[in-house]
Amino acid sequence: MHEEELMQLGFFEIETTEADKEMGVRCFQLYEYYKGFLRIIISKYKGVFKVEHIYFNSPRAEELQVELFDGDLSAENVIDKIKEHRKNDIPPDEMPESF
Protein backbone atom coordinates (compact mmCIF):
# COMPACT_ATOMS: atom_id res chain seq x y z
CA MET A 1 0.00 0.00 0.00
CA HIS A 2 1.18 3.51 -0.80
CA GLU A 3 0.02 7.01 0.06
CA GLU A 4 -0.94 7.53 -3.59
CA GLU A 5 -3.38 4.63 -3.34
CA LEU A 6 -5.03 6.26 -0.32
CA MET A 7 -5.29 9.58 -2.14
CA GLN A 8 -6.86 7.92 -5.19
CA LEU A 9 -9.55 6.50 -2.91
CA GLY A 10 -10.32 9.96 -1.53
CA PHE A 11 -8.24 9.97 1.64
CA PHE A 12 -6.72 13.31 2.51
CA GLU A 13 -3.88 14.12 4.87
CA ILE A 14 -4.90 15.57 8.20
CA GLU A 15 -2.96 17.56 10.79
CA THR A 16 -0.95 15.63 13.34
CA THR A 17 0.47 16.69 16.68
CA GLU A 18 3.94 18.20 16.87
CA ALA A 19 5.23 15.01 18.50
CA ASP A 20 3.81 12.93 15.64
CA LYS A 21 5.40 15.25 13.09
CA GLU A 22 8.78 14.94 14.79
CA MET A 23 8.50 11.13 14.69
CA GLY A 24 7.46 11.16 11.03
CA VAL A 25 3.86 10.03 11.54
CA ARG A 26 1.38 11.00 8.82
CA CYS A 27 -2.40 10.60 9.14
CA PHE A 28 -5.03 10.25 6.42
CA GLN A 29 -8.79 10.50 6.69
CA LEU A 30 -11.64 9.30 4.49
CA TYR A 31 -15.36 9.98 4.63
CA GLU A 32 -17.41 7.24 3.00
CA TYR A 33 -21.04 6.27 2.73
CA TYR A 34 -21.91 2.75 3.89
CA LYS A 35 -25.48 2.46 5.16
CA GLY A 36 -24.84 5.87 6.67
CA PHE A 37 -21.84 8.03 7.43
CA LEU A 38 -18.43 6.37 7.89
CA ARG A 39 -15.12 7.98 8.86
CA ILE A 40 -11.76 6.19 8.71
CA ILE A 41 -8.38 7.46 9.88
CA ILE A 42 -5.21 5.63 8.86
CA SER A 43 -1.72 6.55 10.03
CA LYS A 44 1.65 5.81 8.48
CA TYR A 45 4.79 5.42 10.54
CA LYS A 46 8.07 4.08 9.16
CA GLY A 47 6.28 2.75 6.10
CA VAL A 48 3.65 0.84 8.08
CA PHE A 49 -0.03 1.76 7.72
CA LYS A 50 -2.36 1.31 10.69
CA VAL A 51 -6.09 1.94 11.15
CA GLU A 52 -6.37 4.44 13.99
CA HIS A 53 -10.08 5.15 13.97
CA ILE A 54 -13.28 3.87 12.37
CA TYR A 55 -16.59 5.58 13.09
CA PHE A 56 -20.02 4.58 11.81
CA ASN A 57 -22.75 7.12 12.57
CA SER A 58 -25.26 4.43 13.44
CA PRO A 59 -26.60 2.64 16.49
CA ARG A 60 -25.59 -0.53 14.58
CA ALA A 61 -21.94 0.60 14.36
CA GLU A 62 -20.38 -2.61 15.65
CA GLU A 63 -22.58 -4.75 13.39
CA LEU A 64 -21.76 -2.60 10.35
CA GLN A 65 -18.05 -2.74 11.12
CA VAL A 66 -18.12 -6.56 11.13
CA GLU A 67 -20.35 -6.61 8.04
CA LEU A 68 -18.10 -4.35 5.97
CA PHE A 69 -14.66 -5.41 7.20
CA ASP A 70 -15.30 -9.05 8.21
CA GLY A 71 -13.77 -8.36 11.61
CA ASP A 72 -10.31 -7.66 10.13
CA LEU A 73 -9.33 -4.06 10.83
CA SER A 74 -5.88 -4.19 9.27
CA ALA A 75 -5.21 -1.23 7.00
CA GLU A 76 -4.81 -3.47 3.95
CA ASN A 77 -8.15 -5.21 4.54
CA VAL A 78 -9.97 -1.93 5.21
CA ILE A 79 -8.66 -0.48 1.93
CA ASP A 80 -9.55 -3.66 0.02
CA LYS A 81 -13.08 -3.69 1.47
CA ILE A 82 -13.61 -0.01 0.59
CA LYS A 83 -12.55 -0.75 -3.00
CA GLU A 84 -14.86 -3.78 -3.13
CA HIS A 85 -17.76 -1.77 -1.70
CA ARG A 86 -17.31 0.92 -4.33
CA LYS A 87 -17.26 -1.63 -7.17
CA ASN A 88 -20.51 -3.18 -5.93
CA ASP A 89 -22.27 0.06 -5.00
CA ILE A 90 -24.71 1.45 -7.57
CA PRO A 91 -24.17 5.18 -8.19
CA PRO A 92 -27.27 7.25 -7.35
CA ASP A 93 -27.68 8.41 -10.95
CA GLU A 94 -27.89 4.78 -12.13
CA MET A 95 -30.45 3.61 -9.58
CA PRO A 96 -34.00 2.86 -10.67
CA GLU A 97 -36.46 5.64 -10.09
CA SER A 98 -38.43 5.46 -6.87
CA PHE A 99 -41.88 6.89 -6.26
Coordinates of C-alpha atoms in Angstrom, one line a residue:
M1 CA 0.0 0.0 0.0
H2 CA 1.2 3.5 -0.8
E3 CA 0.0 7.0 0.1
E4 CA -0.9 7.5 -3.6
E5 CA -3.4 4.6 -3.3
L6 CA -5.0 6.3 -0.3
M7 CA -5.3 9.6 -2.1
Q8 CA -6.9 7.9 -5.2
L9 CA -9.6 6.5 -2.9
G10 CA -10.3 10.0 -1.5
F11 CA -8.2 10.0 1.6
F12 CA -6.7 13.3 2.5
E13 CA -3.9 14.1 4.9
I14 CA -4.9 15.6 8.2
E15 CA -3.0 17.6 10.8
T16 CA -0.9 15.6 13.3
T17 CA 0.5 16.7 16.7
E18 CA 3.9 18.2 16.9
A19 CA 5.2 15.0 18.5
D20 CA 3.8 12.9 15.6
K21 CA 5.4 15.3 13.1
E22 CA 8.8 14.9 14.8
M23 CA 8.5 11.1 14.7
G24 CA 7.5 11.2 11.0
V25 CA 3.9 10.0 11.5
R26 CA 1.4 11.0 8.8
C27 CA -2.4 10.6 9.1
F28 CA -5.0 10.3 6.4
Q29 CA -8.8 10.5 6.7
L30 CA -11.6 9.3 4.5
Y31 CA -15.4 10.0 4.6
E32 CA -17.4 7.2 3.0
Y33 CA -21.0 6.3 2.7
Y34 CA -21.9 2.8 3.9
K35 CA -25.5 2.5 5.2
G36 CA -24.8 5.9 6.7
F37 CA -21.8 8.0 7.4
L38 CA -18.4 6.4 7.9
R39 CA -15.1 8.0 8.9
I40 CA -11.8 6.2 8.7
I41 CA -8.4 7.5 9.9
I42 CA -5.2 5.6 8.9
S43 CA -1.7 6.5 10.0
K44 CA 1.6 5.8 8.5
Y45 CA 4.8 5.4 10.5
K46 CA 8.1 4.1 9.2
G47 CA 6.3 2.8 6.1
V48 CA 3.6 0.8 8.1
F49 CA 0.0 1.8 7.7
K50 CA -2.4 1.3 10.7
V51 CA -6.1 1.9 11.2
E52 CA -6.4 4.4 14.0
H53 CA -10.1 5.1 14.0
I54 CA -13.3 3.9 12.4
Y55 CA -16.6 5.6 13.1
F56 CA -20.0 4.6 11.8
N57 CA -22.7 7.1 12.6
S58 CA -25.3 4.4 13.4
P59 CA -26.6 2.6 16.5
R60 CA -25.6 -0.5 14.6
A61 CA -21.9 0.6 14.4
E62 CA -20.4 -2.6 15.7
E63 CA -22.6 -4.7 13.4
L64 CA -21.8 -2.6 10.4
Q65 CA -18.0 -2.7 11.1
V66 CA -18.1 -6.6 11.1
E67 CA -20.4 -6.6 8.0
L68 CA -18.1 -4.3 6.0
F69 CA -14.7 -5.4 7.2
D70 CA -15.3 -9.0 8.2
G71 CA -13.8 -8.4 11.6
D72 CA -10.3 -7.7 10.1
L73 CA -9.3 -4.1 10.8
S74 CA -5.9 -4.2 9.3
A75 CA -5.2 -1.2 7.0
E76 CA -4.8 -3.5 4.0
N77 CA -8.1 -5.2 4.5
V78 CA -10.0 -1.9 5.2
I79 CA -8.7 -0.5 1.9
D80 CA -9.5 -3.7 0.0
K81 CA -13.1 -3.7 1.5
I82 CA -13.6 0.0 0.6
K83 CA -12.6 -0.7 -3.0
E84 CA -14.9 -3.8 -3.1
H85 CA -17.8 -1.8 -1.7
R86 CA -17.3 0.9 -4.3
K87 CA -17.3 -1.6 -7.2
N88 CA -20.5 -3.2 -5.9
D89 CA -22.3 0.1 -5.0
I90 CA -24.7 1.4 -7.6
P91 CA -24.2 5.2 -8.2
P92 CA -27.3 7.2 -7.3
D93 CA -27.7 8.4 -11.0
E94 CA -27.9 4.8 -12.1
M95 CA -30.5 3.6 -9.6
P96 CA -34.0 2.9 -10.7
E97 CA -36.5 5.6 -10.1
S98 CA -38.4 5.5 -6.9
F99 CA -41.9 6.9 -6.3

